[in-house]
Short mmCIF file of C-alpha atoms and ligand atoms in Angstrom, two decimals:
data_model
loop_
_atom_site.label_atom_id
_atom_site.label_comp_id
_atom_site.label_asym_id
_atom_site.label_seq_id
_atom_site.Cartn_x
_atom_site.Cartn_y
_atom_site.Cartn_z
CA MET A 1 -74.68 -22.63 44.21
CA ALA A 2 -75.30 -19.75 46.64
CA GLN A 3 -73.64 -16.51 45.57
CA GLU A 4 -71.74 -16.38 48.87
CA ASP A 5 -70.15 -19.73 48.05
CA VAL A 6 -69.32 -18.56 44.54
CA PHE A 7 -67.53 -15.56 46.02
CA LYS A 8 -65.53 -17.73 48.44
CA LYS A 9 -64.52 -19.96 45.54
CA ILE A 10 -63.42 -16.96 43.48
CA VAL A 11 -61.26 -15.66 46.34
CA SER A 12 -59.55 -19.02 46.83
CA HIS A 13 -59.19 -19.52 43.07
CA CYS A 14 -57.41 -16.16 42.83
CA LYS A 15 -54.96 -17.29 45.48
CA GLU A 16 -54.47 -20.86 44.32
CA TYR A 17 -53.74 -19.83 40.72
CA GLY A 18 -51.42 -16.90 41.39
CA PHE A 19 -53.78 -13.98 40.74
CA VAL A 20 -54.14 -12.31 44.17
CA PHE A 21 -52.42 -13.01 47.50
CA PRO A 22 -53.14 -11.44 50.89
CA SER A 23 -50.35 -8.93 51.62
CA SER A 24 -47.64 -9.96 54.13
CA GLU A 25 -49.23 -13.38 54.36
CA ILE A 26 -46.42 -15.09 56.25
CA TYR A 27 -46.96 -12.45 58.95
CA ASP A 28 -50.70 -13.25 58.99
CA GLY A 29 -51.62 -10.54 56.50
CA LEU A 30 -52.45 -6.84 56.69
CA GLY A 31 -56.10 -5.75 56.71
CA ALA A 32 -57.50 -4.97 53.28
CA VAL A 33 -54.13 -4.91 51.52
CA TYR A 34 -53.43 -7.40 48.72
CA ASP A 35 -50.62 -8.35 46.36
CA TYR A 36 -51.08 -9.40 42.75
CA GLY A 37 -49.35 -12.61 41.71
CA GLN A 38 -47.78 -13.73 38.46
CA TYR A 39 -51.06 -13.96 36.51
CA GLY A 40 -52.83 -11.22 38.42
CA VAL A 41 -50.25 -8.63 37.47
CA GLU A 42 -50.59 -9.52 33.77
CA LEU A 43 -54.37 -9.22 33.86
CA LYS A 44 -54.09 -5.96 35.78
CA ASN A 45 -51.56 -4.53 33.32
CA ASN A 46 -53.84 -5.51 30.42
CA ILE A 47 -56.82 -3.78 32.06
CA LYS A 48 -54.73 -0.64 32.49
CA LYS A 49 -53.55 -0.75 28.89
CA TYR A 50 -57.13 -1.23 27.66
CA TRP A 51 -58.27 1.83 29.63
CA TRP A 52 -55.24 3.94 28.75
CA ASP A 53 -55.52 3.20 25.03
CA SER A 54 -59.27 3.76 25.07
CA MET A 55 -58.63 7.24 26.47
CA THR A 56 -55.48 8.37 24.73
CA LEU A 57 -55.64 6.54 21.38
CA LEU A 58 -59.34 6.91 20.69
CA HIS A 59 -59.53 10.57 21.75
CA GLU A 60 -56.95 12.86 20.26
CA ASN A 61 -57.93 15.51 22.82
CA VAL A 62 -57.13 13.28 25.82
CA VAL A 63 -53.51 13.10 27.01
CA GLY A 64 -51.95 11.34 29.98
CA ILE A 65 -49.77 12.30 32.94
CA ASP A 66 -48.17 10.53 35.88
CA SER A 67 -48.13 12.75 38.97
CA ALA A 68 -46.51 11.99 42.34
CA ILE A 69 -48.34 10.34 45.22
CA PHE A 70 -47.00 12.93 47.67
CA MET A 71 -48.36 16.40 47.06
CA HIS A 72 -48.33 19.74 48.85
CA PRO A 73 -50.63 19.34 51.88
CA THR A 74 -52.58 22.51 51.09
CA ILE A 75 -53.93 20.73 48.02
CA TRP A 76 -56.03 18.53 50.33
CA LYS A 77 -57.26 21.55 52.21
CA ALA A 78 -58.31 23.17 48.92
CA SER A 79 -60.00 20.02 47.62
CA GLY A 80 -62.02 19.66 50.82
CA HIS A 81 -60.49 16.32 51.80
CA VAL A 82 -58.97 17.52 55.10
CA ASP A 83 -62.32 18.80 56.35
CA ALA A 84 -64.83 16.58 54.66
CA PHE A 85 -63.40 13.30 53.34
CA ASN A 86 -65.32 11.38 55.96
CA ASP A 87 -67.44 8.28 56.22
CA PRO A 88 -70.20 8.02 58.83
CA LEU A 89 -69.35 5.12 61.10
CA ILE A 90 -71.42 3.26 63.66
CA ASP A 91 -70.43 0.50 66.11
CA ASN A 92 -72.47 -2.38 67.40
CA LYS A 93 -71.91 -2.51 71.16
CA ASP A 94 -72.37 -6.28 71.35
CA SER A 95 -70.21 -7.52 68.48
CA LYS A 96 -67.82 -4.54 68.81
CA LYS A 97 -67.82 -4.42 65.01
CA ARG A 98 -67.70 -1.16 63.12
CA TYR A 99 -69.86 -0.41 60.07
CA ARG A 100 -70.46 2.38 57.63
CA ALA A 101 -73.87 3.72 58.57
CA ASP A 102 -74.73 4.62 54.98
CA VAL A 103 -73.81 1.12 53.75
CA LEU A 104 -76.06 -0.50 56.38
CA VAL A 105 -79.02 1.49 55.06
CA GLU A 106 -78.09 0.88 51.41
CA ASP A 107 -77.94 -2.88 52.04
CA TYR A 108 -81.32 -2.71 53.75
CA LEU A 109 -82.83 -0.88 50.74
CA ALA A 110 -81.31 -3.45 48.39
CA LYS A 111 -82.99 -6.22 50.43
CA LEU A 112 -86.37 -4.53 50.02
CA ASP A 113 -85.77 -4.27 46.26
CA GLU A 114 -84.89 -7.94 46.18
CA LYS A 115 -88.08 -8.82 48.05
CA ILE A 116 -90.13 -6.98 45.42
CA ASP A 117 -88.24 -8.61 42.56
CA LYS A 118 -88.90 -12.05 44.05
CA GLU A 119 -92.65 -11.34 44.22
CA VAL A 120 -92.58 -10.25 40.59
CA GLU A 121 -90.60 -13.32 39.56
CA LYS A 122 -93.00 -15.65 41.38
CA ALA A 123 -96.01 -14.01 39.76
CA ALA A 124 -94.39 -14.10 36.32
CA LYS A 125 -93.99 -17.85 36.67
CA ARG A 126 -97.57 -18.27 37.88
CA PHE A 127 -99.20 -16.21 35.14
CA GLY A 128 -96.92 -17.15 32.24
CA ASP A 129 -97.46 -15.23 28.99
CA ALA A 130 -100.45 -13.35 30.37
CA PHE A 131 -98.28 -11.61 32.98
CA ASP A 132 -98.33 -7.81 32.96
CA GLU A 133 -95.43 -6.70 35.14
CA THR A 134 -96.31 -2.99 35.23
CA GLN A 135 -99.84 -3.73 36.33
CA PHE A 136 -98.65 -6.24 38.92
CA ARG A 137 -96.20 -3.77 40.43
CA ALA A 138 -98.90 -1.08 40.55
CA THR A 139 -101.59 -3.22 42.16
CA ASN A 140 -100.20 -6.12 44.19
CA ALA A 141 -100.72 -5.35 47.88
CA ARG A 142 -97.50 -6.97 49.15
CA VAL A 143 -95.38 -5.27 46.51
CA LEU A 144 -97.01 -1.90 47.18
CA GLU A 145 -96.49 -2.19 50.91
CA THR A 146 -92.78 -2.96 50.49
CA GLN A 147 -92.39 -0.24 47.86
CA VAL A 148 -93.94 2.42 50.13
CA LYS A 149 -91.66 1.37 52.98
CA ARG A 150 -88.64 1.44 50.66
CA ASP A 151 -89.42 4.86 49.20
CA ALA A 152 -90.05 6.41 52.61
CA THR A 153 -86.78 5.04 54.04
CA HIS A 154 -84.90 6.09 50.94
CA ALA A 155 -86.24 9.66 51.14
CA ARG A 156 -85.30 9.99 54.83
CA PHE A 157 -81.88 8.47 54.19
CA ALA A 158 -81.07 10.76 51.24
CA LYS A 159 -82.16 13.83 53.24
CA ALA A 160 -80.10 12.78 56.29
CA LEU A 161 -77.02 12.37 54.08
CA ASN A 162 -77.53 15.63 52.28
CA ASP A 163 -78.04 17.51 55.57
CA SER A 164 -75.10 15.63 57.17
CA ASN A 165 -77.57 14.85 59.94
CA LEU A 166 -75.89 11.99 61.79
CA GLU A 167 -78.59 11.66 64.45
CA GLU A 168 -81.26 11.20 61.82
CA LEU A 169 -79.05 8.70 59.98
CA ARG A 170 -78.87 6.65 63.20
CA GLN A 171 -82.63 6.98 63.64
CA VAL A 172 -83.20 5.57 60.12
CA ILE A 173 -81.13 2.53 61.15
CA ILE A 174 -83.11 2.13 64.40
CA ASP A 175 -86.52 2.66 62.76
CA SER A 176 -85.70 0.23 59.95
CA GLU A 177 -84.82 -2.35 62.63
CA ILE A 178 -81.46 -3.04 61.02
CA VAL A 179 -79.51 -5.62 63.00
CA ASP A 180 -75.81 -6.33 63.19
CA PRO A 181 -75.20 -9.39 60.94
CA ILE A 182 -72.82 -10.82 63.55
CA SER A 183 -74.49 -10.24 66.93
CA GLY A 184 -78.00 -10.01 65.53
CA THR A 185 -78.72 -7.09 67.90
CA ARG A 186 -79.75 -3.47 67.45
CA ASN A 187 -77.48 -2.11 70.17
CA TRP A 188 -75.93 0.71 68.11
CA THR A 189 -73.64 3.58 69.15
CA ASP A 190 -74.03 7.12 67.82
CA VAL A 191 -72.92 7.79 64.25
CA ARG A 192 -69.58 9.62 63.99
CA GLN A 193 -67.53 10.99 61.12
CA PHE A 194 -64.17 9.38 60.36
CA ASN A 195 -61.53 10.90 58.05
CA LEU A 196 -60.20 8.42 55.53
CA MET A 197 -56.83 9.98 54.68
CA PHE A 198 -53.53 8.41 55.75
CA SER A 199 -50.87 10.90 56.80
CA THR A 200 -47.13 10.76 57.29
CA GLU A 201 -44.23 13.14 57.94
CA MET A 202 -41.91 14.55 55.31
CA GLY A 203 -38.49 15.92 56.30
CA SER A 204 -35.72 14.69 58.59
CA THR A 205 -35.95 16.84 61.73
CA SER A 206 -38.97 16.92 63.98
CA GLU A 207 -39.20 20.75 63.82
CA GLY A 208 -38.68 20.89 60.09
CA SER A 209 -41.01 18.08 59.18
CA MET A 210 -44.33 18.62 57.50
CA LYS A 211 -47.48 16.54 57.75
CA ILE A 212 -48.36 15.22 54.32
CA TYR A 213 -51.00 12.83 53.05
CA LEU A 214 -50.99 9.74 50.90
CA ARG A 215 -53.32 10.80 48.11
CA PRO A 216 -56.86 9.42 48.51
CA GLU A 217 -57.52 9.98 44.77
CA THR A 218 -55.37 10.63 41.73
CA ALA A 219 -57.59 13.43 40.42
CA GLN A 220 -55.96 16.28 42.34
CA GLY A 221 -52.64 15.56 40.59
CA ILE A 222 -54.48 16.30 37.35
CA PHE A 223 -56.12 19.53 38.58
CA VAL A 224 -52.86 21.03 39.84
CA ASN A 225 -51.22 20.22 36.49
CA PHE A 226 -54.07 21.66 34.43
CA LEU A 227 -52.14 24.75 33.36
CA ASN A 228 -48.87 22.85 32.75
CA VAL A 229 -50.53 20.41 30.39
CA GLN A 230 -52.80 22.94 28.73
CA LYS A 231 -49.92 25.33 27.97
CA THR A 232 -47.15 22.86 27.04
CA GLY A 233 -49.53 20.65 25.05
CA ARG A 234 -51.29 23.68 23.47
CA MET A 235 -54.55 21.98 24.41
CA LYS A 236 -57.84 23.58 23.40
CA ILE A 237 -61.03 23.11 25.35
CA PRO A 238 -62.67 20.61 25.37
CA PHE A 239 -59.79 18.33 26.36
CA GLY A 240 -59.00 15.68 28.93
CA ILE A 241 -56.12 14.54 31.12
CA ALA A 242 -55.88 10.88 32.11
CA GLN A 243 -53.89 9.25 34.86
CA ILE A 244 -53.43 5.79 36.39
CA GLY A 245 -51.99 5.43 39.88
CA LYS A 246 -52.20 4.29 43.46
CA ALA A 247 -54.58 5.85 45.97
CA PHE A 248 -54.92 5.23 49.70
CA ARG A 249 -57.93 5.31 52.01
CA ASN A 250 -58.18 4.19 55.60
CA GLU A 251 -61.49 2.43 54.93
CA ILE A 252 -63.55 1.75 58.05
CA VAL A 253 -64.99 -1.50 56.89
CA ALA A 254 -62.62 -3.17 54.54
CA ARG A 255 -64.23 -6.44 53.56
CA GLN A 256 -65.10 -8.11 50.29
CA PHE A 257 -61.62 -8.94 49.11
CA ILE A 258 -60.17 -6.50 46.57
CA PHE A 259 -63.46 -4.60 46.30
CA ARG A 260 -62.58 -2.30 49.20
CA MET A 261 -58.86 -1.97 49.86
CA ARG A 262 -56.78 0.48 51.84
CA GLU A 263 -54.22 0.73 49.01
CA PHE A 264 -55.72 0.50 45.54
CA GLU A 265 -55.30 1.79 42.03
CA GLN A 266 -57.41 4.29 40.14
CA MET A 267 -57.76 5.25 36.49
CA GLU A 268 -59.11 8.78 36.33
CA MET A 269 -59.79 11.22 33.56
CA GLN A 270 -60.76 14.85 34.00
CA PHE A 271 -62.40 16.38 30.95
CA PHE A 272 -62.34 20.19 30.85
CA VAL A 273 -65.25 21.90 29.10
CA ARG A 274 -66.91 25.27 28.62
CA PRO A 275 -69.27 26.23 31.47
CA GLY A 276 -72.81 25.40 30.35
CA GLU A 277 -71.72 22.49 28.13
CA GLU A 278 -71.08 20.09 31.01
CA MET A 279 -74.36 18.14 30.82
CA GLU A 280 -73.84 17.29 27.16
CA TRP A 281 -70.35 15.95 27.98
CA PHE A 282 -71.55 14.20 31.11
CA ASN A 283 -74.03 12.23 28.99
CA LYS A 284 -71.45 11.53 26.29
CA TRP A 285 -68.95 10.14 28.78
CA LYS A 286 -71.63 8.04 30.43
CA THR A 287 -72.30 6.34 27.09
CA THR A 288 -68.62 5.94 26.24
CA ARG A 289 -67.71 4.49 29.59
CA LEU A 290 -70.56 1.98 29.66
CA ALA A 291 -69.53 0.86 26.17
CA TRP A 292 -65.97 0.31 27.47
CA HIS A 293 -67.27 -2.07 30.13
CA LYS A 294 -69.68 -3.89 27.85
CA ALA A 295 -67.07 -4.40 25.10
CA MET A 296 -65.36 -6.91 27.39
CA GLY A 297 -68.30 -9.22 26.71
CA LEU A 298 -68.97 -10.36 30.28
CA ASP A 299 -72.76 -9.98 30.26
CA ASP A 300 -74.57 -6.74 29.45
CA ALA A 301 -77.26 -7.49 32.05
CA LYS A 302 -74.65 -7.27 34.80
CA TYR A 303 -74.18 -3.52 34.32
CA ARG A 304 -76.41 -0.66 35.37
CA PHE A 305 -76.22 3.04 36.17
CA HIS A 306 -76.97 4.17 39.70
CA ASP A 307 -77.51 7.89 40.24
CA HIS A 308 -76.17 9.33 43.48
CA ASP A 309 -78.53 10.01 46.39
CA LYS A 310 -76.17 12.57 47.76
CA LEU A 311 -74.56 15.05 45.40
CA ALA A 312 -71.42 16.71 46.69
CA HIS A 313 -72.19 20.41 47.12
CA TYR A 314 -70.06 21.29 44.09
CA ALA A 315 -71.40 18.56 41.78
CA ASN A 316 -74.39 19.05 39.49
CA ALA A 317 -74.66 15.44 38.32
CA ALA A 318 -73.16 12.12 39.39
CA THR A 319 -73.75 8.50 38.52
CA ASP A 320 -72.05 5.17 39.14
CA ILE A 321 -71.58 2.29 36.77
CA GLU A 322 -72.38 -0.77 38.85
CA PHE A 323 -71.51 -4.38 38.14
CA GLU A 324 -73.33 -7.36 39.57
CA MET A 325 -70.70 -8.93 41.80
CA PRO A 326 -71.49 -12.18 43.65
CA PHE A 327 -72.46 -9.93 46.59
CA GLY A 328 -74.84 -7.74 44.56
CA PHE A 329 -74.68 -4.71 42.25
CA LYS A 330 -71.70 -2.56 43.32
CA GLU A 331 -69.96 0.57 42.10
CA VAL A 332 -67.05 0.01 39.76
CA GLU A 333 -66.82 3.49 38.25
CA GLY A 334 -68.05 6.97 39.14
CA ILE A 335 -68.87 9.64 36.56
CA HIS A 336 -69.17 13.10 38.05
CA SER A 337 -69.88 16.59 36.82
CA ARG A 338 -67.75 18.63 39.24
CA THR A 339 -68.45 22.15 37.91
CA ASP A 340 -65.48 24.53 38.33
CA PHE A 341 -65.06 23.62 42.00
CA ASP A 342 -61.58 22.08 42.00
CA LEU A 343 -59.86 24.57 39.69
CA SER A 344 -61.45 27.52 41.52
CA GLN A 345 -60.39 26.14 44.88
CA HIS A 346 -56.79 25.73 43.69
CA GLU A 347 -56.86 29.28 42.33
CA LYS A 348 -58.05 30.50 45.75
CA PHE A 349 -55.61 28.50 47.87
CA SER A 350 -52.53 28.88 45.65
CA GLY A 351 -53.11 32.52 44.77
CA LYS A 352 -52.28 31.69 41.10
CA LYS A 353 -54.70 32.30 38.28
CA VAL A 354 -56.01 28.92 37.07
CA GLN A 355 -58.06 29.86 34.02
CA TYR A 356 -58.28 29.21 30.31
CA PHE A 357 -58.36 31.80 27.56
CA ASP A 358 -60.85 30.63 24.97
CA PRO A 359 -59.74 32.07 21.60
CA GLU A 360 -63.13 31.38 19.99
CA LEU A 361 -65.07 33.24 22.66
CA ASN A 362 -62.26 35.71 23.21
CA GLN A 363 -62.62 35.42 26.99
CA SER A 364 -61.06 33.74 30.03
CA TYR A 365 -62.97 31.40 32.32
CA THR A 366 -62.53 28.57 34.81
CA PRO A 367 -63.37 25.39 32.90
CA TYR A 368 -66.00 22.95 34.14
CA VAL A 369 -64.99 19.34 34.67
CA ILE A 370 -66.48 15.95 33.91
CA GLU A 371 -64.61 13.21 35.70
CA THR A 372 -64.58 9.49 35.01
CA SER A 373 -63.07 7.61 37.93
CA ILE A 374 -62.64 3.86 37.97
CA GLY A 375 -60.85 1.42 40.26
CA VAL A 376 -58.50 -1.05 38.55
CA ASP A 377 -59.04 -3.58 41.34
CA ARG A 378 -62.82 -3.40 41.04
CA VAL A 379 -62.63 -3.95 37.28
CA PHE A 380 -60.31 -6.88 37.99
CA LEU A 381 -62.89 -8.34 40.39
CA SER A 382 -65.74 -7.77 37.95
CA ILE A 383 -63.80 -9.57 35.21
CA ILE A 384 -62.85 -12.53 37.42
CA SER A 385 -66.34 -12.92 38.85
CA GLY A 386 -67.99 -12.43 35.47
CA SER A 387 -65.79 -15.03 33.80
CA TYR A 388 -65.50 -17.72 36.50
CA ALA A 389 -67.42 -20.88 35.64
CA GLU A 390 -67.58 -24.44 36.86
CA GLU A 391 -68.68 -26.85 34.15
CA THR A 392 -69.49 -30.53 33.85
CA LEU A 393 -68.11 -31.94 30.62
CA ASP A 394 -69.67 -34.58 28.37
CA ASN A 395 -67.40 -37.25 29.84
CA GLY A 396 -68.62 -36.44 33.34
CA GLU A 397 -65.44 -34.61 34.40
CA THR A 398 -65.64 -31.08 35.73
CA ARG A 399 -63.57 -28.08 34.85
CA VAL A 400 -63.11 -24.62 36.31
CA VAL A 401 -62.65 -22.10 33.56
CA LEU A 402 -62.01 -18.38 33.50
CA ARG A 403 -63.68 -17.10 30.35
CA LEU A 404 -61.54 -13.95 30.42
CA PRO A 405 -61.85 -11.44 27.58
CA VAL A 406 -59.26 -12.90 25.20
CA ALA A 407 -57.34 -9.64 24.74
CA LEU A 408 -56.91 -9.30 28.51
CA ALA A 409 -55.93 -12.89 29.35
CA PRO A 410 -52.57 -13.11 31.20
CA ILE A 411 -51.28 -15.98 29.04
CA LYS A 412 -52.41 -15.97 25.43
CA LEU A 413 -51.35 -19.49 24.49
CA ALA A 414 -49.84 -22.64 25.91
CA VAL A 415 -47.71 -24.96 23.82
CA LEU A 416 -47.97 -28.58 24.92
CA PRO A 417 -45.99 -31.52 23.52
CA LEU A 418 -48.22 -34.61 23.64
CA VAL A 419 -45.34 -36.71 24.98
CA LYS A 420 -41.91 -35.87 26.37
CA LYS A 421 -39.99 -37.68 23.61
CA ASP A 422 -39.57 -38.11 19.84
CA GLY A 423 -38.43 -34.50 19.43
CA LEU A 424 -41.85 -33.08 20.42
CA PRO A 425 -40.56 -30.90 23.30
CA GLU A 426 -37.93 -29.39 20.99
CA LYS A 427 -40.55 -28.70 18.33
CA ALA A 428 -42.82 -27.10 20.94
CA LYS A 429 -40.00 -24.78 22.02
CA GLU A 430 -39.39 -23.83 18.38
CA ILE A 431 -43.02 -22.76 18.15
CA ILE A 432 -42.67 -20.68 21.29
CA ASP A 433 -39.57 -19.02 19.85
CA LEU A 434 -41.66 -18.08 16.84
CA LEU A 435 -44.47 -16.50 18.87
CA ARG A 436 -43.04 -15.24 22.15
CA PHE A 437 -42.11 -11.76 20.91
CA ASP A 438 -45.77 -10.98 20.28
CA PHE A 439 -47.72 -13.11 22.74
CA ARG A 440 -47.18 -14.26 26.31
CA CYS A 441 -46.70 -18.03 25.88
CA GLN A 442 -46.35 -20.87 28.35
CA TYR A 443 -44.67 -24.24 27.84
CA ASP A 444 -46.00 -27.24 29.78
CA GLU A 445 -44.99 -30.89 29.43
CA LYS A 446 -45.96 -32.25 32.87
CA ASP A 447 -48.97 -34.58 33.45
CA THR A 448 -51.57 -35.84 31.01
CA ILE A 449 -52.77 -33.53 28.26
CA GLY A 450 -56.18 -33.36 29.97
CA LYS A 451 -54.68 -32.08 33.20
CA ARG A 452 -52.63 -29.54 31.29
CA TYR A 453 -55.76 -28.25 29.53
CA ARG A 454 -57.47 -27.90 32.94
CA ARG A 455 -54.56 -25.86 34.29
CA GLN A 456 -54.77 -23.49 31.33
CA ASP A 457 -58.58 -23.24 31.61
CA ALA A 458 -58.20 -22.26 35.26
CA ILE A 459 -55.98 -19.29 34.41
CA GLY A 460 -58.06 -18.31 31.39
CA THR A 461 -55.59 -19.11 28.58
CA PRO A 462 -57.63 -18.82 25.39
CA TYR A 463 -55.54 -21.13 23.15
CA CYS A 464 -53.66 -24.38 23.66
CA ILE A 465 -51.38 -25.62 20.90
CA THR A 466 -50.67 -29.33 21.00
CA VAL A 467 -47.62 -30.80 19.28
CA ASP A 468 -47.94 -34.49 18.32
CA ASN A 469 -46.32 -37.01 16.00
CA GLU A 470 -48.21 -35.66 13.01
CA THR A 471 -46.53 -32.30 13.66
CA MET A 472 -43.18 -33.90 12.92
CA GLN A 473 -44.47 -35.17 9.59
CA ASN A 474 -46.44 -32.26 8.17
CA ASN A 475 -45.70 -29.20 10.33
CA SER A 476 -49.26 -29.01 11.65
CA VAL A 477 -50.53 -28.68 15.23
CA THR A 478 -53.91 -28.72 16.91
CA ILE A 479 -55.23 -25.49 18.35
CA ARG A 480 -57.81 -25.89 21.11
CA PHE A 481 -60.16 -23.08 22.01
CA ARG A 482 -60.79 -22.52 25.72
CA ASP A 483 -64.48 -21.64 25.51
CA THR A 484 -65.73 -24.26 23.06
CA MET A 485 -62.97 -26.81 23.72
CA LEU A 486 -63.09 -27.50 19.96
CA GLN A 487 -59.83 -28.40 18.29
CA GLU A 488 -58.69 -27.56 14.81
CA ARG A 489 -55.65 -28.78 12.90
CA VAL A 490 -53.67 -25.89 11.46
CA SER A 491 -50.27 -25.31 9.91
CA ILE A 492 -47.57 -23.87 12.19
CA ASP A 493 -47.05 -21.22 9.51
CA ASN A 494 -50.57 -19.88 10.11
CA LEU A 495 -50.43 -19.80 13.92
CA HIS A 496 -49.18 -16.24 14.24
CA GLU A 497 -51.90 -14.85 12.04
CA ILE A 498 -54.71 -16.86 13.67
CA ILE A 499 -53.73 -15.85 17.17
CA SER A 500 -52.84 -12.26 16.52
CA GLU A 501 -56.21 -11.60 14.95
CA LYS A 502 -58.03 -12.96 18.00
CA VAL A 503 -56.01 -11.57 20.90
CA ASN A 504 -55.52 -8.06 19.58
CA MET A 505 -56.63 -5.29 21.95
CA LYS A 506 -57.89 -3.55 18.79
CA ASN A 507 -60.91 -5.89 18.90
CA LEU A 508 -62.04 -4.29 22.16
CA LEU A 509 -61.16 -0.75 21.15
CA LYS A 510 -63.06 -0.98 17.86
CA LYS A 511 -66.25 -1.89 19.71
CA ILE A 512 -66.22 1.40 21.61
CA ASP A 513 -64.90 3.73 18.96
CA ASN A 514 -67.79 6.06 18.24
P1 ATP B 1 -67.43 3.65 47.69
O1 ATP B 1 -68.74 4.39 47.79
O2 ATP B 1 -67.55 2.23 47.26
O3 ATP B 1 -66.55 3.85 48.89
P2 ATP B 1 -66.47 5.96 46.35
O4 ATP B 1 -67.75 6.52 45.81
O5 ATP B 1 -65.88 6.54 47.57
O6 ATP B 1 -66.62 4.35 46.53
P3 ATP B 1 -64.85 7.25 44.42
O7 ATP B 1 -64.29 8.21 45.39
O8 ATP B 1 -65.87 7.74 43.44
O9 ATP B 1 -65.41 5.96 45.20
O10 ATP B 1 -63.63 6.54 43.68
C1 ATP B 1 -63.68 6.19 42.32
C2 ATP B 1 -63.43 4.71 42.12
O11 ATP B 1 -62.29 4.27 42.84
C3 ATP B 1 -64.57 3.83 42.61
O12 ATP B 1 -65.58 3.72 41.64
C4 ATP B 1 -63.86 2.51 42.83
O13 ATP B 1 -63.79 1.76 41.63
C5 ATP B 1 -62.47 2.92 43.24
N1 ATP B 1 -62.32 2.80 44.71
C6 ATP B 1 -62.70 3.71 45.63
N2 ATP B 1 -62.40 3.27 46.87
C7 ATP B 1 -61.83 2.05 46.71
C8 ATP B 1 -61.29 1.08 47.62
N3 ATP B 1 -61.26 1.30 48.92
N4 ATP B 1 -60.78 -0.06 47.11
C9 ATP B 1 -60.78 -0.30 45.78
N5 ATP B 1 -61.27 0.59 44.88
C10 ATP B 1 -61.78 1.74 45.33
#
């Protein structure tokens, strides 16, 4: 199946099974805003708990906060967002559609990479065991030609971004013969900068009101609370502050479902270190964060690091963790070494000293910062797309299954009486009463058992407990496993232990504890 079709299926599956709905749907929706449904919210909450615990339980020097969305407007001046939180946009005059100029070029580069990979794949098949990929890449004329073109475009693109040279950025688009996917033409406008922050007014009278912003990132709430947390928590460097919360960006091109939203949720952690030690911590956090993703067991090959082409002027290192979505490798998390930029800026703009006295060095300094910044919604999408599968069973039937990481599944177990009589429903409810304090359970007695299994597969429930006549005789039930579909007969007395061992978040956390 083409990846585009897979993506469409995932989007409609999310809606049909109560994971994600378009916002304000009965009013025809609101661009790039989504609501999470009854299963979506459980999965989302589990993702947040997994991240929060991985930060605050596994690292005794990382603590959390929850700062307000509204903040003093000068904060956004100090952080650089008022003047420079822009995306370069370009319009196609024929389709009247608007695009991010940098994304057009990035997609073009990705296509060239794909072309090379296809050549390599074809050759690998042709030559079999004798294939030497390095030699092929270094000598094949078609590969070399594409590679030279790619590298030259990439170098021009990176320079144009770094110089904020919008004319040159447009020229790269023209020279690369990039066409609008809708109109198919190259009739492009100039490239302009567009600020992504939403603003509103605070205060009741027009004279007394103040323009404030909906935060475009949660990080600044951490920076302005650095001293509060450090002093009241008696924190010693190195230490981190973690936060989960909503962020808002007026994205120019908001497509691709929950990948790019105008209201979304971030999980950010700022780790404060001694100046000069930032690279060591940058590398440590890169490893830790990749391990967090991989522990979910989706598929290690779907993750990769992507170093930034354009470093913000204050950053001395930055990389993204990308996941292979159905529409290609895309950023899910950013890891940035932000030097002392943010704290110094807040010291300058607030007029308050924002420094740390290091008792070991017996001196004060502005700490350097390593930031890990990840979008909850993008992790959600990576999990759904990495676990969605359509399978043909031995009996010829098909099933759609979400192979969600067990600890994150919205419903942990379903209890299903085989028939609606002979005391089986009552027995099933007794079992739920036994388990519902620890696990989210669902009771279902409607339709054939096969249909009920399919419904649970579709929402990713890892275990189905079936109550039958034998249950009434010997207190045993069958437990069916979502992934293997194997069934085992077990005593009701052992159910709690069996399930709790498998669904425990500890299983994920232990994999990344290093
Ligand atoms: P992109 O280049 O895709 O716009 P970014 O580099 O601007 O993303 P950051 O500012 O580094 O993103 O934000 C950190 C994280 O927040 C991203 O890795 C992503 O997971 C999430 N995020 C950013 N913008 C959005 C959005 N519009 N919708 C959903 N998640 C987002």
